Coordinates of N, CA and C in Angstrom, one line a residue:
M1 N 115.0 -33.9 166.0 CA 116.3 -34.5 165.7 C 116.4 -34.6 164.1
K2 N 115.4 -35.1 163.5 CA 115.4 -35.3 162.0 C 115.5 -33.9 161.4
F3 N 114.8 -32.9 161.9 CA 114.9 -31.6 161.3 C 116.3 -31.0 161.4
K4 N 116.9 -31.2 162.5 CA 118.3 -30.7 162.7 C 119.2 -31.4 161.7
L5 N 119.0 -32.7 161.5 CA 119.9 -33.4 160.5 C 119.7 -32.8 159.1
I6 N 118.5 -32.5 158.7 CA 118.2 -32.0 157.4 C 118.9 -30.7 157.2
I7 N 118.7 -29.8 158.2 CA 119.4 -28.5 158.1 C 120.9 -28.6 158.0
S8 N 121.5 -29.5 158.8 CA 122.9 -29.7 158.7 C 123.4 -30.1 157.3
V9 N 122.6 -31.0 156.7 CA 123.0 -31.5 155.4 C 122.9 -30.4 154.4
V10 N 121.8 -29.5 154.5 CA 121.6 -28.4 153.6 C 122.8 -27.4 153.7
F11 N 123.2 -27.1 154.9 CA 124.4 -26.2 155.1 C 125.7 -26.8 154.6
L12 N 125.8 -28.2 154.7 CA 127.0 -28.8 154.2 C 127.1 -28.7 152.7
F13 N 125.9 -28.9 152.0 CA 126.0 -28.7 150.6 C 126.3 -27.3 150.2
L14 N 125.9 -26.3 150.9 CA 126.2 -24.9 150.6 C 127.7 -24.6 150.8
L15 N 128.3 -25.2 151.8 CA 129.7 -24.9 152.1 C 130.7 -25.7 151.2
V16 N 130.3 -26.8 150.7 CA 131.3 -27.6 150.0 C 131.2 -27.3 148.5
E17 N 132.4 -26.8 148.0 CA 132.5 -26.4 146.6 C 133.9 -26.7 146.1
P18 N 134.0 -27.4 145.0 CA 135.3 -27.7 144.5 C 136.2 -26.5 144.2
V19 N 137.5 -26.6 144.5 CA 138.4 -25.5 144.4 C 138.5 -25.0 143.0
N20 N 138.4 -25.9 142.0 CA 138.6 -25.5 140.6 C 137.4 -24.6 140.1
A21 N 136.3 -24.7 140.8 CA 135.1 -23.9 140.4 C 135.4 -22.4 140.7
Q22 N 136.2 -22.1 141.8 CA 136.6 -20.8 142.1 C 137.6 -20.2 141.1
S23 N 138.4 -21.0 140.5 CA 139.4 -20.5 139.6 C 138.9 -20.4 138.1
D24 N 137.6 -20.8 137.9 CA 137.0 -20.7 136.6 C 136.4 -19.4 136.4
S25 N 137.1 -18.5 135.7 CA 136.6 -17.1 135.6 C 135.5 -17.0 134.7
T26 N 135.1 -18.0 133.9 CA 134.0 -17.9 133.0 C 132.7 -18.3 133.6
S27 N 132.7 -18.9 134.8 CA 131.5 -19.3 135.5 C 130.7 -18.2 136.0
K28 N 129.4 -18.2 135.8 CA 128.5 -17.2 136.2 C 127.3 -17.8 136.9
S29 N 126.8 -17.1 137.9 CA 125.5 -17.5 138.4 C 124.4 -17.3 137.4
S30 N 123.4 -18.2 137.4 CA 122.4 -18.0 136.4 C 121.1 -18.5 137.0
T31 N 120.0 -18.1 136.5 CA 118.6 -18.4 137.0 C 117.8 -19.1 135.9
S32 N 117.1 -20.1 136.2 CA 116.2 -20.8 135.3 C 114.9 -21.0 135.9
L33 N 113.9 -21.1 135.0 CA 112.5 -21.5 135.4 C 112.3 -23.0 134.9
F34 N 111.6 -23.7 135.7 CA 111.4 -25.1 135.3 C 109.9 -25.6 135.6
L35 N 109.5 -26.6 134.9 CA 108.2 -27.2 135.1 C 108.4 -28.7 135.0
Y36 N 107.6 -29.5 135.8 CA 107.8 -30.9 135.8 C 106.6 -31.7 136.1
T37 N 106.6 -33.0 135.8 CA 105.5 -33.8 136.3 C 106.2 -35.0 137.1
N38 N 105.4 -35.5 138.0 CA 106.0 -36.6 138.9 C 105.0 -37.7 138.9
W39 N 105.6 -38.9 138.6 CA 104.8 -40.2 138.8 C 105.4 -40.9 140.0
S40 N 104.6 -41.3 141.0 CA 105.1 -41.9 142.2 C 104.2 -43.1 142.6
S41 N 104.9 -44.0 143.2 CA 104.3 -45.1 144.0 C 104.2 -44.6 145.4
T42 N 103.0 -44.3 145.9 CA 102.8 -43.7 147.2 C 102.2 -44.7 148.2
Y43 N 102.5 -44.5 149.4 CA 102.0 -45.4 150.5 C 102.0 -44.5 151.8
R44 N 101.9 -45.2 152.9 CA 101.9 -44.5 154.2 C 102.5 -45.4 155.3
K45 N 103.0 -44.7 156.3 CA 103.3 -45.3 157.6 C 102.1 -45.0 158.5
L46 N 101.5 -46.1 159.1 CA 100.3 -45.9 159.9 C 100.6 -46.6 161.2
I47 N 100.5 -45.8 162.3 CA 100.8 -46.3 163.7 C 99.7 -45.8 164.6
V48 N 99.6 -46.5 165.7 CA 98.7 -46.1 166.8 C 99.1 -44.9 167.5
N49 N 98.1 -44.0 167.7 CA 98.4 -42.7 168.4 C 98.2 -43.0 169.9
E50 N 99.3 -43.4 170.5 CA 99.3 -43.9 171.9 C 98.8 -42.8 172.8
G51 N 98.0 -43.3 173.8 CA 97.4 -42.3 174.8 C 95.9 -42.4 174.8
L52 N 95.3 -41.3 175.1 CA 93.8 -41.2 175.3 C 93.0 -41.6 174.1
F53 N 93.5 -41.3 172.9 CA 92.7 -41.5 171.7 C 93.2 -42.8 170.9
A54 N 94.0 -43.6 171.5 CA 94.5 -44.8 170.8 C 93.5 -45.6 170.2
D55 N 93.7 -46.1 168.9 CA 92.8 -47.0 168.2 C 93.5 -48.1 167.5
S56 N 92.8 -49.1 167.1 CA 93.4 -50.2 166.4 C 93.6 -49.9 164.9
I57 N 94.7 -50.4 164.3 CA 94.8 -50.2 162.9 C 93.8 -51.1 162.1
G58 N 93.5 -52.2 162.7 CA 92.5 -53.1 162.1 C 92.7 -53.5 160.7
F59 N 91.7 -53.5 159.8 CA 91.8 -54.0 158.5 C 92.7 -53.1 157.6
R60 N 93.0 -51.9 158.1 CA 93.9 -51.0 157.3 C 95.3 -51.5 157.2
V61 N 95.7 -52.5 158.0 CA 97.0 -53.1 157.8 C 97.2 -53.7 156.5
D62 N 96.1 -54.0 155.7 CA 96.2 -54.6 154.4 C 96.1 -53.6 153.3
E63 N 96.2 -52.3 153.6 CA 96.2 -51.3 152.5 C 97.5 -51.5 151.7
T64 N 97.4 -51.1 150.4 CA 98.5 -51.2 149.5 C 98.8 -49.9 148.8
K65 N 99.9 -49.9 148.0 CA 100.4 -48.7 147.4 C 99.4 -48.2 146.3
Y66 N 99.5 -46.9 146.1 CA 98.6 -46.2 145.1 C 99.5 -45.3 144.2
N67 N 99.5 -45.6 142.9 CA 100.3 -44.8 141.9 C 99.6 -43.5 141.5
L68 N 100.2 -42.4 141.7 CA 99.6 -41.1 141.5 C 100.5 -40.2 140.7
W69 N 99.9 -39.2 140.0 CA 100.7 -38.1 139.3 C 100.6 -36.9 140.1
S70 N 101.7 -36.1 140.2 CA 101.7 -34.8 140.7 C 102.4 -33.9 139.7
F71 N 102.5 -32.6 139.9 CA 103.2 -31.7 139.0 C 103.5 -30.4 139.7
G72 N 104.5 -29.7 139.1 CA 104.9 -28.4 139.8 C 105.8 -27.5 138.9
L73 N 106.1 -26.4 139.4 CA 107.0 -25.4 138.7 C 107.7 -24.6 139.7
G74 N 108.8 -23.9 139.2 CA 109.5 -23.1 140.1 C 110.7 -22.5 139.5
F75 N 111.7 -22.1 140.3 CA 113.0 -21.5 139.7 C 114.2 -22.2 140.4
R76 N 115.3 -22.0 139.7 CA 116.6 -22.5 140.2 C 117.6 -21.4 140.0
S77 N 118.5 -21.3 140.9 CA 119.6 -20.3 140.9 C 120.9 -21.1 141.1
D78 N 121.8 -21.0 140.1 CA 123.2 -21.6 140.2 C 124.0 -20.6 141.0
I79 N 124.4 -21.0 142.2 CA 125.3 -20.1 143.0 C 126.8 -20.4 142.8
S80 N 127.1 -21.5 142.1 CA 128.4 -21.8 141.7 C 128.3 -22.8 140.6
N81 N 129.5 -23.3 140.1 CA 129.5 -24.3 139.0 C 128.8 -25.6 139.5
N82 N 128.8 -25.8 140.8 CA 128.4 -27.1 141.3 C 127.2 -27.1 142.2
I83 N 126.8 -25.9 142.7 CA 125.7 -25.8 143.7 C 124.5 -25.0 143.1
T84 N 123.3 -25.6 143.2 CA 122.1 -25.0 142.7 C 121.1 -25.0 143.9
V85 N 120.4 -23.9 144.0 CA 119.3 -23.9 145.0 C 118.0 -23.8 144.2
E86 N 116.9 -24.3 144.8 CA 115.6 -24.4 144.1 C 114.5 -24.1 145.0
G87 N 113.5 -23.4 144.4 CA 112.3 -23.2 145.1 C 111.1 -23.3 144.2
G88 N 109.9 -23.6 144.7 CA 108.8 -23.8 143.7 C 107.5 -24.1 144.5
V89 N 106.5 -24.4 143.7 CA 105.2 -24.8 144.2 C 104.7 -25.9 143.4
A90 N 104.0 -26.9 144.0 CA 103.6 -28.1 143.4 C 102.2 -28.5 143.9
F91 N 101.4 -29.2 143.0 CA 100.3 -29.9 143.5 C 100.7 -31.3 143.7
Q92 N 100.6 -31.8 144.9 CA 101.2 -33.0 145.4 C 100.2 -34.0 146.0
R93 N 100.3 -35.2 145.6 CA 99.3 -36.2 146.1 C 100.0 -37.5 146.7
N94 N 99.4 -37.9 147.8 CA 99.8 -39.2 148.4 C 98.5 -40.0 148.5
G95 N 98.7 -41.3 148.7 CA 97.5 -42.1 148.8 C 97.8 -43.6 149.2
E96 N 96.7 -44.3 149.3 CA 96.7 -45.8 149.6 C 95.4 -46.4 149.1
R97 N 95.5 -47.7 148.9 CA 94.3 -48.4 148.4 C 94.0 -49.6 149.3
Y98 N 92.7 -50.0 149.2 CA 92.3 -51.2 149.9 C 91.3 -52.0 149.0
D99 N 91.5 -53.3 149.0 CA 90.6 -54.1 148.1 C 90.3 -55.5 148.8
F100 N 89.1 -55.7 149.3 CA 88.7 -56.9 149.9 C 87.6 -57.5 149.0
E101 N 87.8 -58.7 148.5 CA 86.8 -59.2 147.6 C 86.6 -60.7 147.8
E102 N 85.4 -61.2 148.0 CA 85.0 -62.6 148.1 C 83.9 -62.9 147.0
S103 N 83.5 -64.1 147.0 CA 82.5 -64.5 146.0 C 81.2 -63.6 146.0
D104 N 80.8 -63.2 147.2 CA 79.5 -62.5 147.3 C 79.7 -61.1 148.0
T105 N 80.9 -60.6 148.2 CA 81.1 -59.3 148.8 C 82.3 -58.6 148.2
L106 N 82.2 -57.3 148.3 CA 83.3 -56.4 147.8 C 83.3 -55.2 148.7
Y107 N 84.6 -54.8 149.1 CA 84.8 -53.6 149.8 C 86.2 -53.1 149.4
K108 N 86.2 -52.0 148.6 CA 87.4 -51.4 148.1 C 87.4 -49.9 148.1
Y109 N 88.6 -49.3 148.2 CA 88.6 -47.8 148.1 C 90.0 -47.4 147.7
D110 N 90.0 -46.2 147.1 CA 91.2 -45.5 146.7 C 91.2 -44.2 147.5
S111 N 92.3 -43.9 148.3 CA 92.3 -42.7 149.1 C 93.4 -41.8 148.6
Q112 N 93.1 -40.5 148.5 CA 94.1 -39.5 148.1 C 94.2 -38.3 149.1
Y113 N 95.4 -37.9 149.4 CA 95.7 -36.8 150.3 C 96.3 -35.7 149.4
N114 N 95.6 -34.6 149.2 CA 96.1 -33.6 148.2 C 96.6 -32.4 148.9
Y115 N 97.8 -31.9 148.4 CA 98.5 -30.8 149.1 C 99.0 -29.8 148.0
I116 N 99.1 -28.5 148.4 CA 99.9 -27.6 147.7 C 101.2 -27.5 148.5
S117 N 102.3 -27.9 147.8 CA 103.6 -27.9 148.5 C 104.5 -26.9 148.0
M118 N 105.5 -26.5 148.8 CA 106.5 -25.5 148.5 C 107.9 -26.1 148.7
P119 N 108.4 -27.0 147.8 CA 109.7 -27.6 148.1 C 110.8 -26.5 148.0
I120 N 111.8 -26.7 148.9 CA 113.0 -25.9 148.9 C 114.2 -26.9 148.9
K121 N 115.0 -26.9 147.9 CA 116.1 -27.9 147.7 C 117.4 -27.3 147.5
V122 N 118.5 -28.0 147.8 CA 119.8 -27.7 147.4 C 120.4 -28.9 146.7
Y123 N 121.0 -28.6 145.5 CA 121.6 -29.7 144.6 C 123.1 -29.5 144.5
Y124 N 123.7 -30.6 144.4 CA 125.1 -30.7 144.0 C 125.1 -31.3 142.6
K125 N 125.8 -30.7 141.6 CA 125.8 -31.3 140.3 C 127.2 -31.3 139.7
Y126 N 127.4 -32.3 138.9 CA 128.8 -32.6 138.3 C 128.6 -32.9 136.8
G127 N 129.4 -32.2 136.0 CA 129.4 -32.4 134.6 C 129.2 -31.1 133.9
K128 N 129.2 -31.2 132.5 CA 129.0 -30.0 131.7 C 127.7 -30.1 131.0
R129 N 127.7 -30.6 129.8 CA 126.4 -30.7 129.1 C 125.5 -31.8 129.7
A130 N 126.1 -32.9 130.0 CA 125.4 -34.0 130.7 C 125.8 -33.9 132.2
K131 N 124.9 -33.8 133.1 CA 125.3 -33.6 134.5 C 124.6 -34.6 135.4
V132 N 125.3 -35.1 136.3 CA 124.8 -35.9 137.4 C 124.4 -34.9 138.5
I133 N 123.2 -35.1 139.1 CA 122.8 -34.2 140.1 C 122.2 -34.9 141.3
A134 N 122.5 -34.4 142.5 CA 121.9 -35.0 143.7 C 121.5 -33.9 144.7
G135 N 120.4 -34.1 145.4 CA 119.9 -33.0 146.2 C 119.1 -33.5 147.4
V136 N 118.9 -32.5 148.3 CA 118.1 -32.8 149.5 C 117.3 -31.5 149.8
G137 N 116.1 -31.7 150.4 CA 115.3 -30.5 150.6 C 114.2 -30.7 151.7
V138 N 113.5 -29.6 152.0 CA 112.4 -29.7 152.9 C 111.1 -29.3 152.1
V139 N 110.0 -29.8 152.5 CA 108.8 -29.6 151.8 C 107.6 -29.2 152.7
P140 N 107.4 -27.9 153.0 CA 106.1 -27.5 153.7 C 104.9 -27.8 152.7
Q141 N 103.8 -28.4 153.3 CA 102.7 -28.8 152.5 C 101.4 -28.2 153.2
L142 N 100.6 -27.5 152.4 CA 99.3 -27.0 152.8 C 98.2 -28.0 152.3
F143 N 97.4 -28.5 153.3 CA 96.4 -29.5 153.0 C 95.3 -28.9 152.1
V144 N 94.9 -29.6 151.0 CA 93.8 -29.1 150.2 C 92.5 -29.9 150.5
N145 N 92.6 -31.2 150.4 CA 91.5 -32.1 150.8 C 91.8 -33.5 150.8
F146 N 90.9 -34.3 151.3 CA 91.0 -35.8 151.2 C 89.9 -36.3 150.3
K147 N 90.3 -37.2 149.4 CA 89.3 -37.7 148.5 C 89.4 -39.3 148.5
Q148 N 88.2 -39.9 148.5 CA 88.2 -41.3 148.5 C 87.0 -41.8 147.6
T149 N 87.3 -42.8 146.8 CA 86.3 -43.5 146.0 C 86.1 -44.8 146.6
L150 N 84.9 -45.1 147.1 CA 84.5 -46.3 147.8 C 83.5 -47.1 147.0
E151 N 83.8 -48.4 146.8 CA 82.9 -49.3 146.2 C 82.6 -50.5 147.1
T152 N 81.3 -50.8 147.2 CA 80.9 -52.0 148.0 C 79.9 -52.8 147.2
V153 N 79.9 -54.1 147.5 CA 78.9 -55.0 147.1 C 78.5 -55.9 148.3
S154 N 77.3 -55.9 148.7 CA 76.9 -56.6 149.9 C 76.5 -58.0 149.5
K155 N 76.2 -58.9 150.6 CA 75.8 -60.3 150.3 C 74.5 -60.4 149.6
D156 N 73.7 -59.4 149.7 CA 72.4 -59.4 149.0 C 72.5 -58.7 147.6
K157 N 73.7 -58.6 147.1 CA 74.0 -58.1 145.8 C 73.8 -56.6 145.6
Q158 N 73.6 -55.8 146.7 CA 73.5 -54.4 146.7 C 74.8 -53.8 146.4
Q159 N 74.9 -53.0 145.3 CA 76.1 -52.4 144.8 C 76.1 -50.9 145.0
T160 N 77.1 -50.3 145.6 CA 77.2 -48.9 145.8 C 78.6 -48.4 145.4
K161 N 78.6 -47.1 144.9 CA 79.8 -46.4 144.6 C 79.7 -45.0 145.1
E162 N 80.6 -44.6 146.0 CA 80.5 -43.3 146.6 C 81.8 -42.5 146.5
D163 N 81.7 -41.2 146.2 CA 82.9 -40.3 146.1 C 82.9 -39.4 147.4
I164 N 83.9 -39.5 148.2 CA 84.0 -38.8 149.4 C 85.0 -37.7 149.3
K165 N 84.7 -36.5 149.7 CA 85.6 -35.4 149.7 C 85.5 -34.5 150.9
T166 N 86.6 -34.3 151.7 CA 86.4 -33.6 153.0 C 87.8 -33.0 153.4
K167 N 87.7 -32.0 154.3 CA 88.8 -31.4 154.9 C 88.8 -31.6 156.4
I168 N 87.8 -32.2 156.9 CA 87.6 -32.4 158.4 C 88.4 -33.6 158.9
G169 N 89.1 -33.3 160.0 CA 89.9 -34.4 160.6 C 91.4 -34.5 160.2
Y170 N 91.8 -33.5 159.4 CA 93.2 -33.5 158.9 C 94.0 -32.3 159.2
N171 N 95.3 -32.4 159.4 CA 96.1 -31.3 159.7 C 96.2 -30.4 158.5
S172 N 96.0 -29.1 158.7 CA 96.1 -28.1 157.6 C 97.5 -27.9 157.1
F173 N 98.5 -28.4 157.8 CA 99.9 -28.2 157.4 C 100.7 -29.4 157.9
V174 N 101.5 -30.0 156.9 CA 102.4 -31.1 157.3 C 103.8 -30.7 156.7
F175 N 104.8 -31.5 157.1 CA 106.1 -31.2 156.8 C 106.8 -32.5 156.3
S176 N 107.5 -32.4 155.2 CA 108.2 -33.6 154.7 C 109.7 -33.2 154.3
T177 N 110.5 -34.2 154.1 CA 111.8 -34.1 153.6 C 111.9 -34.8 152.3
V178 N 112.8 -34.4 151.4 CA 112.8 -35.0 150.0 C 114.3 -35.2 149.6
F179 N 114.5 -36.3 148.9 CA 115.9 -36.7 148.4 C 115.8 -37.0 146.9
N180 N 116.7 -36.4 146.1 CA 116.7 -36.6 144.7 C 118.1 -37.0 144.2
V181 N 118.2 -37.9 143.3 CA 119.4 -38.3 142.5 C 119.0 -38.6 141.1
G182 N 119.7 -37.9 140.1 CA 119.3 -38.1 138.7 C 120.3 -37.4 137.8
F183 N 119.8 -37.0 136.7 CA 120.7 -36.3 135.7 C 120.0 -35.3 134.9
E184 N 120.8 -34.4 134.4 CA 120.2 -33.3 133.5 C 121.0 -33.4 132.2
Y185 N 120.4 -32.9 131.1 CA 121.1 -32.8 129.8 C 120.7 -31.6 129.1
D186 N 121.7 -30.7 128.7 CA 121.4 -29.5 128.1 C 121.1 -29.7 126.6
L187 N 119.8 -29.5 126.3 CA 119.4 -29.6 124.9 C 119.9 -28.4 124.0
S188 N 120.1 -27.3 124.7 CA 120.6 -26.1 124.1 C 121.2 -25.2 125.2
E189 N 121.7 -24.0 124.9 CA 122.2 -23.1 125.9 C 121.1 -22.6 126.8
K190 N 119.9 -22.7 126.4 CA 118.8 -22.2 127.2 C 117.8 -23.3 127.8
T191 N 117.9 -24.5 127.3 CA 117.0 -25.5 127.7 C 117.7 -26.8 128.2
T192 N 117.2 -27.3 129.3 CA 117.7 -28.5 129.9 C 116.6 -29.5 130.2
I193 N 116.8 -30.7 129.9 CA 115.8 -31.8 130.3 C 116.3 -32.4 131.6
I194 N 115.3 -32.6 132.5 CA 115.6 -33.2 133.9 C 114.9 -34.5 134.0
I195 N 115.7 -35.5 134.4 CA 115.1 -36.8 134.7 C 115.7 -37.2 136.1
M196 N 114.8 -37.3 137.1 CA 115.3 -37.4 138.5 C 114.4 -38.2 139.4
P197 N 114.8 -39.4 139.8 CA 114.1 -40.1 140.8 C 114.0 -39.3 142.1
E198 N 112.9 -39.5 142.9 CA 112.7 -38.8 144.1 C 112.1 -39.7 145.2
Y199 N 112.6 -39.5 146.4 CA 112.0 -40.1 147.6 C 111.5 -39.0 148.5
R200 N 110.3 -39.1 148.9 CA 109.7 -38.1 149.8 C 109.2 -38.8 151.1
L201 N 109.5 -38.2 152.2 CA 109.2 -38.8 153.5 C 108.5 -37.7 154.4
Q202 N 107.2 -38.0 154.7 CA 106.4 -37.1 155.5 C 106.8 -37.2 157.0
L203 N 107.1 -36.2 157.7 CA 107.6 -36.2 159.1 C 106.6 -35.9 160.1
T204 N 105.5 -35.3 159.7 CA 104.4 -35.0 160.6 C 103.1 -35.6 160.2
S205 N 102.2 -36.0 161.1 CA 101.0 -36.8 160.8 C 100.0 -36.0 159.9
S206 N 99.4 -36.7 159.0 CA 98.3 -36.2 158.2 C 97.0 -35.9 159.1
Y207 N 96.9 -36.7 160.2 CA 95.7 -36.6 161.0 C 95.8 -35.6 162.2
L208 N 94.7 -35.2 162.7 CA 94.7 -34.4 163.9 C 95.1 -35.2 165.1
K209 N 95.5 -34.5 166.2 CA 96.0 -35.2 167.4 C 94.9 -36.0 168.1
T210 N 93.7 -35.7 167.8 CA 92.6 -36.5 168.4 C 92.2 -37.8 167.6
N211 N 92.9 -38.0 166.5 CA 92.7 -39.2 165.8 C 93.3 -40.4 166.5
G212 N 92.8 -41.6 166.4 CA 93.3 -42.8 167.0 C 94.6 -43.3 166.4
L213 N 94.9 -42.8 165.2 CA 96.1 -43.3 164.4 C 96.9 -42.1 164.0
K214 N 98.1 -42.3 163.6 CA 99.0 -41.3 163.0 C 99.4 -41.8 161.6
H215 N 99.3 -40.9 160.7 CA 99.5 -41.3 159.2 C 100.6 -40.4 158.6
F216 N 101.6 -41.1 158.0 CA 102.7 -40.4 157.4 C 102.9 -40.8 156.0
G217 N 102.7 -39.9 155.0 CA 102.8 -40.3 153.6 C 104.3 -40.6 153.2
R218 N 104.4 -41.6 152.3 CA 105.6 -42.0 151.7 C 105.5 -42.0 150.2
S219 N 106.5 -41.6 149.5 CA 106.5 -41.5 148.0 C 107.8 -41.9 147.4
L220 N 107.8 -42.8 146.4 CA 109.0 -43.1 145.6 C 108.6 -43.0 144.2
G221 N 109.3 -42.0 143.4 CA 108.8 -41.8 142.1 C 109.9 -41.2 141.2
L222 N 109.4 -40.5 140.1 CA 110.3 -40.0 139.1 C 109.8 -38.6 138.7
N223 N 110.7 -37.6 138.7 CA 110.4 -36.3 138.1 C 110.9 -36.2 136.7
I224 N 110.1 -35.7 135.8 CA 110.5 -35.5 134.4 C 110.1 -34.1 134.1
G225 N 111.1 -33.2 133.6 CA 110.7 -31.9 133.4 C 111.7 -31.1 132.5
L226 N 111.5 -29.9 132.3 CA 112.3 -29.0 131.5 C 112.7 -27.7 132.2
S227 N 113.9 -27.3 132.1 CA 114.4 -26.1 132.7 C 114.8 -25.1 131.6
F228 N 114.4 -23.8 131.8 CA 114.6 -22.8 130.8 C 115.5 -21.7 131.4
Y229 N 116.7 -21.5 131.0 CA 117.6 -20.4 131.5 C 117.1 -19.1 131.0
L230 N 117.2 -18.1 131.9 CA 116.7 -16.7 131.5 C 117.9 -16.0 130.9

């Protein structure tokens, strides 16, 4: 149902175009290359996988947000004065943290879910040199690995620090949707700066079906980048 809603919105953006854009004989379709970095506050939705493999969320209910950087590049094509389509590739990270500390014990970790993603977006933009821009898209994601830094201190003062890296137990492919609202400013005829908040919502679980829990990444952040017209 969510997927059908996303597709409907994408087609709506493609079909809606101001009438005055058609009468502007000077408008031309153009293509640009862009690169960007993304800072996000990432978290997760964690629920019980009801059925045979169901497990308790337990102490993970106290996990907190984890701030992470991602980055990407791609291309844009202006198909009218107001509509732009975008495709690209990105190294994308989600995560969560846990920190339990008492006078004589410590148990804390930082978890990262790393993906190669291929966002496909449609934007509506308004303005000339300074433009307001809003978009929606879909994000297929190929799983790279799971990383975790774990620190513990036991009651007998034994301290350990462990770096965990694995691919086992995770879906090799997940699917997200993404929403952007921000602005662009033309620094010159060929170069545009992009500042755009982004909300990303994972629709399929990070874990395999045999896991006792279902995990869905969430991300709220900011894209900052440059676009170069060809």
